[in-house]
CSV table of C-alpha atoms in Angstrom, one decimal:
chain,number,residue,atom,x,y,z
B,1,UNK,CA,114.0,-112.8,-100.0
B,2,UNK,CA,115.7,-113.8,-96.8
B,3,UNK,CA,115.0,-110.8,-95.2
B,4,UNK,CA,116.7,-107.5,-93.4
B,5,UNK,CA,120.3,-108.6,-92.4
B,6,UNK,CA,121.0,-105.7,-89.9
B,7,UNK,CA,124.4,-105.9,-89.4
B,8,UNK,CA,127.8,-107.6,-91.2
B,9,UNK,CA,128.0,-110.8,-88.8
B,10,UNK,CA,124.8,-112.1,-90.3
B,11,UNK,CA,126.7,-112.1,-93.3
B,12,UNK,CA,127.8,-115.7,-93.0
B,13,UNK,CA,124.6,-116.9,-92.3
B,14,UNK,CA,122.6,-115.2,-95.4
B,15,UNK,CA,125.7,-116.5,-98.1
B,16,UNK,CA,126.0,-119.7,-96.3
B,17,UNK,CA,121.8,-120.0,-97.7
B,18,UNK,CA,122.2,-118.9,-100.8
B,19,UNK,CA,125.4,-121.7,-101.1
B,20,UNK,CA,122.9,-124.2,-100.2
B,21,UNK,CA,120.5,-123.2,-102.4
B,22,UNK,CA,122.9,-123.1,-105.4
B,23,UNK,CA,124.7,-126.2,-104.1
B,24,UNK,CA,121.8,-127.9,-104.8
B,25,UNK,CA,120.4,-126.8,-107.8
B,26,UNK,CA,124.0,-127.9,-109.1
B,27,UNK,CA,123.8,-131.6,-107.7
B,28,UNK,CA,120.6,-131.9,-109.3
B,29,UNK,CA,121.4,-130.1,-113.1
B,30,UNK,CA,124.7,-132.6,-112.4
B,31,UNK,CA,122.8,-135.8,-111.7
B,32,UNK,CA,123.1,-137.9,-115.2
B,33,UNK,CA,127.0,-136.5,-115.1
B,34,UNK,CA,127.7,-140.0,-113.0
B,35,UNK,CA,129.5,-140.8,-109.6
B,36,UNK,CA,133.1,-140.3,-110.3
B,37,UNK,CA,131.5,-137.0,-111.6
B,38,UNK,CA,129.5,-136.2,-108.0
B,39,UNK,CA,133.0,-136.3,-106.3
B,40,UNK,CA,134.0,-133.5,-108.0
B,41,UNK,CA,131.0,-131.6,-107.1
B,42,UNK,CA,131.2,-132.7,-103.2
B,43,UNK,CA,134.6,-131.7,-103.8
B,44,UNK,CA,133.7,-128.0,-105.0
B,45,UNK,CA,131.0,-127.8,-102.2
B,46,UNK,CA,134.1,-128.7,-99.6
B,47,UNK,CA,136.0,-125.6,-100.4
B,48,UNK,CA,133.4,-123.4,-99.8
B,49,UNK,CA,132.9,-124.6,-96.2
B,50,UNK,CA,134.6,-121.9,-93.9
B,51,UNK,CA,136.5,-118.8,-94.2
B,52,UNK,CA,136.0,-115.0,-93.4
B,53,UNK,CA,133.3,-114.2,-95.6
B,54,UNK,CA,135.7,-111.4,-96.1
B,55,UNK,CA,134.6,-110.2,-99.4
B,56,UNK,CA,131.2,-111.0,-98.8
B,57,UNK,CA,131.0,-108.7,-95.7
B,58,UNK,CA,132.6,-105.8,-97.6
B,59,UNK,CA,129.9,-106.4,-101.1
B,60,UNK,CA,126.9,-106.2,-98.4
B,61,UNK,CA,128.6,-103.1,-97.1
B,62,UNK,CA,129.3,-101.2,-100.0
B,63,UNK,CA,125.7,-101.8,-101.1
B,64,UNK,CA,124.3,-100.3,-97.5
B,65,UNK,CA,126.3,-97.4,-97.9
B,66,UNK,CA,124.7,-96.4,-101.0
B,67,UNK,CA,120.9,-98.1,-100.4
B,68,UNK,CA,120.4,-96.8,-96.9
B,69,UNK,CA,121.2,-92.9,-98.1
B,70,UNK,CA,117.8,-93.0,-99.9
B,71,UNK,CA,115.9,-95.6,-98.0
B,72,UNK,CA,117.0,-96.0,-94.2
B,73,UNK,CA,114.9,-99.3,-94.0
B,74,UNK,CA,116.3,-100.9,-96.9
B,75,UNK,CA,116.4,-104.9,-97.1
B,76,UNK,CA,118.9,-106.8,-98.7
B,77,UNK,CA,117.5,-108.3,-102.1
B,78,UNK,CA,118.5,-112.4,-102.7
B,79,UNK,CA,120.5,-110.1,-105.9
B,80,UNK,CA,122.9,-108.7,-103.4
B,81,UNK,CA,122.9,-112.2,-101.5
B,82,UNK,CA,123.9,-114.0,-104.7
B,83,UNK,CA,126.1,-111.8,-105.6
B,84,UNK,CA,127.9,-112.2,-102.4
B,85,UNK,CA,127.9,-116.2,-102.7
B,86,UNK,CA,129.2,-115.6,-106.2
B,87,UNK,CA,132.4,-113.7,-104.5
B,88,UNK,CA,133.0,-116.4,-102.8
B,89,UNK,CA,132.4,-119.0,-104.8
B,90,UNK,CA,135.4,-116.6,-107.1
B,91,UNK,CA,137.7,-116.9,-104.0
B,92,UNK,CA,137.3,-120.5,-103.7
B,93,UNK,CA,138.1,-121.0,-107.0
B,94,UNK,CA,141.4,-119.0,-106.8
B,95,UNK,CA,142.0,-120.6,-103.4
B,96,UNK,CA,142.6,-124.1,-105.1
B,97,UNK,CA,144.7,-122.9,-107.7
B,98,UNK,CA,146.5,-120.6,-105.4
B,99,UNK,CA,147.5,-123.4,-103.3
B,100,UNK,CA,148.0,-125.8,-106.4
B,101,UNK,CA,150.6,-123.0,-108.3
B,102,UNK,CA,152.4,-122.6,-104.5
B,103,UNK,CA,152.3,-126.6,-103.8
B,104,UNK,CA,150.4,-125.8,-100.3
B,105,UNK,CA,149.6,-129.1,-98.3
B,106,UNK,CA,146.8,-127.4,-96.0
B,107,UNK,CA,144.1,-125.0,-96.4
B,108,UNK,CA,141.7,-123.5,-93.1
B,109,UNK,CA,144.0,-126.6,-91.4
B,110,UNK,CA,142.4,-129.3,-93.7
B,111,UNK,CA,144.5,-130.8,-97.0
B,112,UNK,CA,144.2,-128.5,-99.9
B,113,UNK,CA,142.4,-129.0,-102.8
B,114,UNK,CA,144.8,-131.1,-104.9
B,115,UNK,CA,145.8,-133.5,-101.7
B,116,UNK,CA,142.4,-133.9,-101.2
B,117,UNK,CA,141.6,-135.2,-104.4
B,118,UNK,CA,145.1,-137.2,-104.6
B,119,UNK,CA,143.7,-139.1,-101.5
B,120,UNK,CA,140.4,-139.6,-103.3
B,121,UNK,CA,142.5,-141.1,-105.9
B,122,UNK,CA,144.4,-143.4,-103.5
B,123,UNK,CA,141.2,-144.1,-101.3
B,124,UNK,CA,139.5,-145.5,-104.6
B,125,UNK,CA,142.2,-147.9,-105.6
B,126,UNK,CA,142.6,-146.5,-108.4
B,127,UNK,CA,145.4,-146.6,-110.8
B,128,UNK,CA,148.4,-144.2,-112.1
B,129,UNK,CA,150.2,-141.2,-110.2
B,130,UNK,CA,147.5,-140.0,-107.3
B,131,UNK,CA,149.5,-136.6,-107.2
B,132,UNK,CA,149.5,-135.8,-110.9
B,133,UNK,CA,145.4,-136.6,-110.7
B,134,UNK,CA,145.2,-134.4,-107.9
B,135,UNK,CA,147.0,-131.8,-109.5
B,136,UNK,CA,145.1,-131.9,-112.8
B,137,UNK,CA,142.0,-132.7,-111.1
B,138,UNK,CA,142.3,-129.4,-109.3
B,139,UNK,CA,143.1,-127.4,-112.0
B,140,UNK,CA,139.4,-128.5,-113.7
B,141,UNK,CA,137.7,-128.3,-110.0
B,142,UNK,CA,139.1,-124.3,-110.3
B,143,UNK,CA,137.3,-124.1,-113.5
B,144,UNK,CA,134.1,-125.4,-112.1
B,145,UNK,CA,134.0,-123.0,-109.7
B,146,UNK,CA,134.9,-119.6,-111.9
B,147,UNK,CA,132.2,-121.1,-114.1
B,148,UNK,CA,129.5,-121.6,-111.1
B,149,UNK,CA,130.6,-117.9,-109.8
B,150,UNK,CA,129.7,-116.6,-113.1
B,151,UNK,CA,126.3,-118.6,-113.2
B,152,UNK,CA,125.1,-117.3,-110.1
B,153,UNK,CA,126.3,-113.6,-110.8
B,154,UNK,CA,124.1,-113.7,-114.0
B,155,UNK,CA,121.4,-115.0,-112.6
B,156,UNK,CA,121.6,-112.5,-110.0
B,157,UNK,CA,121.6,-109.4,-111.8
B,158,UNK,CA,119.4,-110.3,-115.3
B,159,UNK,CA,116.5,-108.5,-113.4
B,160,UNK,CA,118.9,-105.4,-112.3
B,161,UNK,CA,118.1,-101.8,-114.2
B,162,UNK,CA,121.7,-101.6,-113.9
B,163,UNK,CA,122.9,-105.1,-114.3
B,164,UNK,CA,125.8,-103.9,-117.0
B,165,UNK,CA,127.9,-102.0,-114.5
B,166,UNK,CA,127.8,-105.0,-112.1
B,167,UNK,CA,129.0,-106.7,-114.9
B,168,UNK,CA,131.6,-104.3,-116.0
B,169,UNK,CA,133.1,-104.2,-112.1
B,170,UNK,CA,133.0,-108.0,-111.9
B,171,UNK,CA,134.7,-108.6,-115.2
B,172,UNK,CA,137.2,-106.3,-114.3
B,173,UNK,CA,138.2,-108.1,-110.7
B,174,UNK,CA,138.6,-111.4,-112.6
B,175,UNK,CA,140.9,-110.1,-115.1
B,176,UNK,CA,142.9,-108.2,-112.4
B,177,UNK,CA,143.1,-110.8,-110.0
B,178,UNK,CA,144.3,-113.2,-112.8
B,179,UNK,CA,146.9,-110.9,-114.1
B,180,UNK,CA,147.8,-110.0,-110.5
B,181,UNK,CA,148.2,-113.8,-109.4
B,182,UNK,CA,150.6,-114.2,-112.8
B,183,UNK,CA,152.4,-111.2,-111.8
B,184,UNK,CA,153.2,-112.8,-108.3
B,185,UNK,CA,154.6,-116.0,-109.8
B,186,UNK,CA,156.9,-114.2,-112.3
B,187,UNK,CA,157.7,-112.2,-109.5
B,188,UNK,CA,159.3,-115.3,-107.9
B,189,UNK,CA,162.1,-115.5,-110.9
B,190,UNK,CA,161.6,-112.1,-112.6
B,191,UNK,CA,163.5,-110.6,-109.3
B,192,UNK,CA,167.0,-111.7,-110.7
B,193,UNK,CA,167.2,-109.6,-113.2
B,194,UNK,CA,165.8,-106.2,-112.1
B,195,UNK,CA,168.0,-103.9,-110.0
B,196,UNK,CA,167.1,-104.2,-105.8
B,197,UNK,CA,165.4,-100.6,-106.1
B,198,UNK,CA,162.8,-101.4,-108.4
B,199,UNK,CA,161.6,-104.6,-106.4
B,200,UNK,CA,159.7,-103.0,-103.8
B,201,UNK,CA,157.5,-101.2,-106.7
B,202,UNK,CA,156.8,-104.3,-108.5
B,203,UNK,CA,155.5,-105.7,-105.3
B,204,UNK,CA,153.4,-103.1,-104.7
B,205,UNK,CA,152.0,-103.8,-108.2
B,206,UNK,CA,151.6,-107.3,-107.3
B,207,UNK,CA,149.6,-106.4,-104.1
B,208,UNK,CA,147.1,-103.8,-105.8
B,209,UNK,CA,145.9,-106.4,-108.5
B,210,UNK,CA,146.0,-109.8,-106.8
B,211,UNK,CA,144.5,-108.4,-103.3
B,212,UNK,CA,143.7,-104.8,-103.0
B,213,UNK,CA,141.2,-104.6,-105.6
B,214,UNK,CA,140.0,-108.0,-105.2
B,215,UNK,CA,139.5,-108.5,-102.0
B,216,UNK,CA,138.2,-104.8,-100.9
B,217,UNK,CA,137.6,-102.4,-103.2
B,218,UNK,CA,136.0,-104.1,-106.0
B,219,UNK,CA,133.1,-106.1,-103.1
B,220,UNK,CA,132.6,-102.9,-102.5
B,221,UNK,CA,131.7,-101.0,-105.5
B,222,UNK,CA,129.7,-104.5,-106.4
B,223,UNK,CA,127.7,-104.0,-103.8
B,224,UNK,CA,127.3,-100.2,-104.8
B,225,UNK,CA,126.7,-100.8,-108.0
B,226,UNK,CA,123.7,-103.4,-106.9
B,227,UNK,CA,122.4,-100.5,-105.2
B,228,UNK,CA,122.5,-98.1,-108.3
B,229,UNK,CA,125.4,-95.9,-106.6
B,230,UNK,CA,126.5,-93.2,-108.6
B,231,UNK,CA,130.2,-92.0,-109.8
B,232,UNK,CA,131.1,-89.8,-106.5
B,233,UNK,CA,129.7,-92.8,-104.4
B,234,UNK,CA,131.9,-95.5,-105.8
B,235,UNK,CA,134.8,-93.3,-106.4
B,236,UNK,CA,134.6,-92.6,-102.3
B,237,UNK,CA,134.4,-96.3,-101.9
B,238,UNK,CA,137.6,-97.2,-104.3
B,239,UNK,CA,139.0,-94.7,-102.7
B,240,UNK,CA,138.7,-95.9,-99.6
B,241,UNK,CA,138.4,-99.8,-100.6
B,242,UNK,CA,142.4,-99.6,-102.0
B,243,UNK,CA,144.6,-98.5,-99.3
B,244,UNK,CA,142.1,-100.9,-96.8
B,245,UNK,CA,143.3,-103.9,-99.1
B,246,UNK,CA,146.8,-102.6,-99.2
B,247,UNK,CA,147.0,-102.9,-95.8
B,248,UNK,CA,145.0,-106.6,-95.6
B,249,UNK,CA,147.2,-107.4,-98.1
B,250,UNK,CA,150.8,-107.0,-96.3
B,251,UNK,CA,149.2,-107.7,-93.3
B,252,UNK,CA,148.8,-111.3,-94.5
B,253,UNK,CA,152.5,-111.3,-96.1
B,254,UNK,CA,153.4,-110.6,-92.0
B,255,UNK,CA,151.3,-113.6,-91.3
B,256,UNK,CA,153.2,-115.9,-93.8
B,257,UNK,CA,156.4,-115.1,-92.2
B,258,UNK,CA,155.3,-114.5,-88.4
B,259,UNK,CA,151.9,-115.9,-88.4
B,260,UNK,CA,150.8,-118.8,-85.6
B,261,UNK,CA,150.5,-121.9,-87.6
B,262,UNK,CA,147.7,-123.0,-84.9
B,263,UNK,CA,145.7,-120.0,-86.1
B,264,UNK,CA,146.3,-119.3,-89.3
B,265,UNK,CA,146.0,-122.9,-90.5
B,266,UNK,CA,149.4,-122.8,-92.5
B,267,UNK,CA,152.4,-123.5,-91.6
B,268,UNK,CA,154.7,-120.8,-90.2
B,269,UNK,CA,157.2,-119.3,-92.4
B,270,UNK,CA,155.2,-120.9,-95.5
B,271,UNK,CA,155.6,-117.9,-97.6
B,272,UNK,CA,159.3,-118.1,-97.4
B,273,UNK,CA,159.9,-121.8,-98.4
B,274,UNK,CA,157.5,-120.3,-101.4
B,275,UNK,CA,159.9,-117.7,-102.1
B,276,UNK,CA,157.2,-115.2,-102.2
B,277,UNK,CA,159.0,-111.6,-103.2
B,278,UNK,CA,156.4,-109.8,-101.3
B,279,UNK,CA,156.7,-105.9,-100.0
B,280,UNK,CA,158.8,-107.7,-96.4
B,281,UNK,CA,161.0,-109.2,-99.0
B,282,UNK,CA,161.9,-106.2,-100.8
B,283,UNK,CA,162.2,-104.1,-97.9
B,284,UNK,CA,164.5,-106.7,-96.2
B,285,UNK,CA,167.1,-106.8,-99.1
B,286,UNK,CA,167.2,-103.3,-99.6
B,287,UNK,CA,169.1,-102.9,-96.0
B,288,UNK,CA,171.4,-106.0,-96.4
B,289,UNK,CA,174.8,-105.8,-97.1
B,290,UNK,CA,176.2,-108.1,-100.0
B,291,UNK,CA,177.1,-111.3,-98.7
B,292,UNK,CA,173.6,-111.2,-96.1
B,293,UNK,CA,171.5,-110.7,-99.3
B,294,UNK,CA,173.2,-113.1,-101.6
B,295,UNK,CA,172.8,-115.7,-98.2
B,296,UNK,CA,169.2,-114.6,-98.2
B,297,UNK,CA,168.5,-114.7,-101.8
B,298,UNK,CA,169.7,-118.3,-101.6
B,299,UNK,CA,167.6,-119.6,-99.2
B,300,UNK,CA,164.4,-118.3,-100.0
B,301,UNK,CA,162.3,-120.2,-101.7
B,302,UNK,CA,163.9,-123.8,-100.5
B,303,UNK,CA,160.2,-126.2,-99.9
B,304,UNK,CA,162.9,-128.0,-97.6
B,305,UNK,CA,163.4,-125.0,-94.8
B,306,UNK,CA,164.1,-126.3,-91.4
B,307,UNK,CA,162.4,-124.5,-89.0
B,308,UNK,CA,165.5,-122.9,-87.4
B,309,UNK,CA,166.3,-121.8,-91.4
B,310,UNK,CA,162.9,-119.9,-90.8
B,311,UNK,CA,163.6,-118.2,-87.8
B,312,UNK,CA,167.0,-117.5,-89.2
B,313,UNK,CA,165.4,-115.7,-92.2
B,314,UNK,CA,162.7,-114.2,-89.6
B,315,UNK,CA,165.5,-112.7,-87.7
B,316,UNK,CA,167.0,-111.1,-90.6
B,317,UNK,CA,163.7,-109.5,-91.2
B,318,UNK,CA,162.9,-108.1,-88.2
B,319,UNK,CA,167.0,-106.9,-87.9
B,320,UNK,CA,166.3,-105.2,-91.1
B,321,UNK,CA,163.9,-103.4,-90.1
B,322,UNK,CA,161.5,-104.5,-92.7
B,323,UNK,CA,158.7,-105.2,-90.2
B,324,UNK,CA,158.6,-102.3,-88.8
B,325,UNK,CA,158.3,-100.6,-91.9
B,326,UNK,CA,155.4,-102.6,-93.4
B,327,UNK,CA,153.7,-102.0,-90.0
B,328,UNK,CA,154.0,-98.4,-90.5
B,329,UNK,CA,152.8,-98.5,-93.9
B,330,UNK,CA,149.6,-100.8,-92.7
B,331,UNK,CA,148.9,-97.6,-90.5
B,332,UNK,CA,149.4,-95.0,-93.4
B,333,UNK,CA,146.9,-97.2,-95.6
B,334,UNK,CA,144.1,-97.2,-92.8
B,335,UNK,CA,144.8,-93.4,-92.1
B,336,UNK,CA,144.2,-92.4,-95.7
B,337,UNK,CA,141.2,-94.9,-96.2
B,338,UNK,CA,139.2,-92.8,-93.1
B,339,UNK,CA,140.2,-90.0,-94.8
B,340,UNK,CA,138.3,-91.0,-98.1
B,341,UNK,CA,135.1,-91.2,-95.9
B,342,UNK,CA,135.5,-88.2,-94.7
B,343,UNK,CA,132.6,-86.3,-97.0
B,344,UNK,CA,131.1,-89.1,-98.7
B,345,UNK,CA,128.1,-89.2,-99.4
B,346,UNK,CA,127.0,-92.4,-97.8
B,347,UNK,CA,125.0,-94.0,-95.1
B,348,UNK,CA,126.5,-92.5,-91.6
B,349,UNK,CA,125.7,-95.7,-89.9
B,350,UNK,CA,127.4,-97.7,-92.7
B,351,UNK,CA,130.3,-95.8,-92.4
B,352,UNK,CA,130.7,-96.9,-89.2
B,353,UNK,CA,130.4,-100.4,-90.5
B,354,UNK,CA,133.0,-99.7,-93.0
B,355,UNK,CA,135.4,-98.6,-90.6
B,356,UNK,CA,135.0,-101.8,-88.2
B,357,UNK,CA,135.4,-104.0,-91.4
B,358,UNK,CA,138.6,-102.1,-92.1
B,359,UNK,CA,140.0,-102.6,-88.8
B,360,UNK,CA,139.0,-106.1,-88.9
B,361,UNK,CA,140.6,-106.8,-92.2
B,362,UNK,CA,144.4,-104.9,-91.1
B,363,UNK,CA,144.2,-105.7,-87.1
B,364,UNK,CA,144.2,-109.6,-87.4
B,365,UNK,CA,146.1,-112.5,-86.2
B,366,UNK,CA,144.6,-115.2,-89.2
């Protein structure tokens, strides 16, 4: 065991062990797989190097919750530890494809995935198309790392009484978050043909499955169901897990519009040279008059946006009153998540973790 974490900013520390750990059991089950093979393992190690531990922080909470109502002095097992890495070895994975479906040159400041590998390519003097090689090459470097997610989850729980419901829950995020990151790229063309008032319900559709449940509420109930929680303890933590990762969740569309490109690590505006049709977006068009939303509609979505085209389409946000609005709706979401703690039956001083977490994830500027 590594011992008692006693409170969520030793997080970090305890996943960023068990990495190591699993980082190098894989170099060494990889050894006879050659050089050009190691790459791609240093490769898979790189993208696991940084972040917010976000989901990490929220499975270790979810499992305090429930462990410390029975035993106040209750350690965290390497099972829960794993399992955390395992989370984040899962975001990783969807990081690089994430950036690799939205053709994103950075990542945490650095190149993404698929440039870094195209300047492996180039660095090697190798021949062909160094783009298409880091394109494919990061479509098989997200497979590795689902697949290493999944070898460390099962590894964690084999010994758990209760191993199937971490199972079940962990199944179920993969699927979601899959469906929901499918959902958000059909979302990008589906939009033409379904009438303006139905688009802010589809993105809210998008929001619950690609982030909500992902990135909050299913860490959570992980980290529950570790600790053997039963069906009124998880549903208090979905309940309030969903609206907490609603809120994250268009608090980071706000960010790829308005966001500081020196803190965020992308570049400003990035989610409207994407074209992402994101709750903003929806909310914007359904205040324009005719001729602003077909003007709109038209530039969204151009890779080749000047950055006065962004502040022009940032402007026509904020005149919309679209900001406002999703502002006001991050507030509602972290009103009616403390509500959902409000006769739980969990850990009192976990609660007050839980809370902190929430503010952290909604009040951010990265």
């Amino acid at each position: 065991m590594l011992g008692v974490v006693p409170s969520p900013t030793l997080v970090p520390d305890a996943v960023a062990a068990r990495l190591h750990l699993f980082l190098e059991r894989m170099r060494s089950e990889s050894s006879d797989y050659g050089p050009d093979a190691a790459g791609l393992i240093d490769s898979a190690a790189d993208t696991l190097v940084g972040g917010k531990r976000l989901r990490a922080r929220f499975c270790h909470a979810g499992w305090q919750a429930v462990a410390r109502v029975a035993d106040r002095a209750a350690a965290p097992t390497d099972a829960l530890w794993d399992v955390c890495a395992a989370l984040e070895i899962f975001q990783s994975a969807a990081l690089v494809h994430d950036d690799l479906i939205d053709n994103s040159d950075t990542r945490r400041g650095r190149p993404a995935a698929h440039r870094a590998l195209e300047g492996t390519h180039r660095d090697a003097g190798w021949r062909g198309d160094a783009a298409a090689f880091g394109r494919s090459s990061a479509i098989l470097l997200g497979d590795l790392l689902v697949a290493w997610s999944d070898d460390l989850l099962e590894d964690a729980v084999a010994p758990l009484p209760h191993a199937a419901a971490v199972r079940h829950e962990y199944a179920r995020m993969r699927r979601d978050v899959t469906v929901g990151q499918f959902l958000d790229i059909a979302e990008e063309s589906a939009w033409s043909v379904h009438a303006t008032e139905s688009h802010l319900a589809r993105a809210l559709r998008v929001v619950s499955l690609k982030s909500a449940r992902y990135s909050i509420e299913q860490p959570l109930v992980l980290g529950a169901a570790i600790a053997a929680g039963d069906a009124d303890q998880l549903d208090a933590l979905r309940r309030f897990g969903h609206p907490v990762g609603m809120a994250f969740q268009l608090r980071d569309d706000l960010l790829g519009v308005y966001g500081d490109a020196a803190v965020t690590g992308k570049p400003a505006g990035d989610d409207l040279r994407e074209g992402k049709r994101t709750v903003l977006v929806a909310l914007t068009r359904q205040t324009l008059d005719t001729a602003t939303r077909d003007l709109f509609d038209e530039m969204l979505g151009d890779p080749d946006l000047t950055t006065e085209q962004i502040a022009f389409l940032q402007d026509i946000i904020s005149g919309s009153g679209a900001l406002d609005q999703v502002e006001r709706m991050i507030g509602d979401y972290a009103e009616e998540a403390d509500g959902a703690l409000s006769d739980a039956r969990l850990d009192g001083a976990a609660l007050g973790e839980l809370r902190d977490l929430a503010r952290a994830a909604t009040v951010r500027t990265a």
